[in-house]
Amino acid sequence: MPGLDDLPFALPAFEPGSVWLTGAGPGDPGLLTLTALHGLRHADIVIHDALLDPRLLGLVRSDAAIEAWGKRGGRASPHQSEITARLIELARQGRRVLRLKGGDPFVFGRGAEEALALAAARVPFRIVPGITAGIGGLAYAGLPVTAGEANSAFAFVTGHGPDGGLPDDLDRVALAPVLVVFMGLAHLAEFSRRLVAAGRSPDEAAALVASAATPRQRVVETRLADLAESAAAHALEPPALVVVGPVVALRQRLDWWHPQAEGGLNA
Ligand code: SAH
């Protein structure tokens, strides 16, 4: 496999008995980092979650093992403690364990929880950051998270907090000029209502982006008050992000990516 060995810098050695918590990027497999690709080529076993382009698994060694441990809202999914126990067990067997996650492992991806468990078990680990859907995925939908005079800050919000719903402190988070909501499809009506109650205009520009940076990408522009209606009218399904704020207005000029036009490159 030519390429990675000819780089003008060294990529880290994947030590037996260690775990690499690795981000796979938002969808387009070409957005994988060099370190992630290097890790996939050297791993003895890959433990991956549900939001992944299956072609990424074609990058692993032919003798490597692959285990799917998807966590997916609504479906029966393994408990987080089972996943961390498996990572620790495999590392203690002396394997090179690559834990592959969608986007970035430290953005609503349970990467911190897994790293803390590895640290507590004294299993050596590396974090391989990935491009989060909340930035790179939105870029494929022509939505910058910051732009010139549009906004001086943005906030990442989970729609699936510790209690399974919107976070308690949404009123404070609502002050950020741009909000990017992960896992928010289930609570759109409540989200809009609480943001308007916190002082935002119901007419504010908002967008829904489903399956960003994949051949199935769909983008719906709407207004804050109409998020739930728009998602239902377009039958949007997870994974999807919600964006609220002035950057949404830039999309008309920045809508650069059309998966169908790429001649199968991303199909
Ligand atoms: N660690 C991931 C996020 C995991 S939480 C990251 O950094 O991107 C899972 C949520 O991320 C989904 O419910 C959805 O809100 C969002 N998401 C992940 N991939 C996405 C994609 N390709 N398009 C839209 N949303 C996506």
Coordinates of C-alpha atoms and ligand atoms in Angstrom, one line a residue, residues 26 51 102-104 107-109 132-134 181-183 209-212 214 239-241, ligand 1:
P26 CA -19.0 13.2 9.1
L51 CA -23.0 6.1 11.7
G102 CA -18.6 9.0 13.4
G103 CA -17.4 12.6 13.3
D104 CA -15.1 13.5 16.2
V107 CA -18.2 15.7 20.3
F108 CA -21.3 14.0 21.7
G109 CA -19.6 10.7 20.8
T132 CA -17.3 16.6 13.4
A133 CA -20.6 16.6 11.5
G134 CA -21.3 19.8 13.3
V181 CA -28.1 20.8 17.6
F182 CA -27.1 17.1 17.5
M183 CA -29.6 14.3 18.0
V209 CA -29.4 18.9 7.5
A210 CA -29.8 15.1 7.3
S211 CA -27.1 12.7 6.4
A212 CA -24.6 15.5 5.7
T214 CA -23.2 11.5 2.3
P239 CA -28.8 11.5 11.6
A240 CA -29.7 15.2 11.3
L241 CA -28.4 18.5 12.6
Ligands
SAH1 N1 -19.3 12.5 17.2 C1 -20.2 12.9 16.2 C2 -21.6 13.1 16.7 C3 -22.2 11.9 17.4 S1 -23.9 12.2 18.0 C4 -19.7 14.1 15.4 O1 -18.7 14.7 15.9 O2 -20.2 14.4 14.3 C5 -24.9 11.7 16.6 C6 -25.5 12.9 16.0 O3 -24.6 13.6 15.2 C7 -26.6 12.5 15.1 O4 -27.9 12.3 15.8 C8 -26.7 13.8 14.3 O5 -27.3 14.8 15.0 C9 -25.2 14.2 14.2 N2 -24.7 13.6 12.9 C10 -23.7 12.7 12.8 N3 -23.4 12.5 11.5 C11 -24.2 13.3 10.8 C12 -24.4 13.5 9.4 N4 -23.7 12.9 8.5 N5 -25.4 14.4 9.0 C13 -26.1 15.0 9.9 N6 -26.0 14.8 11.3 C14 -25.0 14.0 11.7

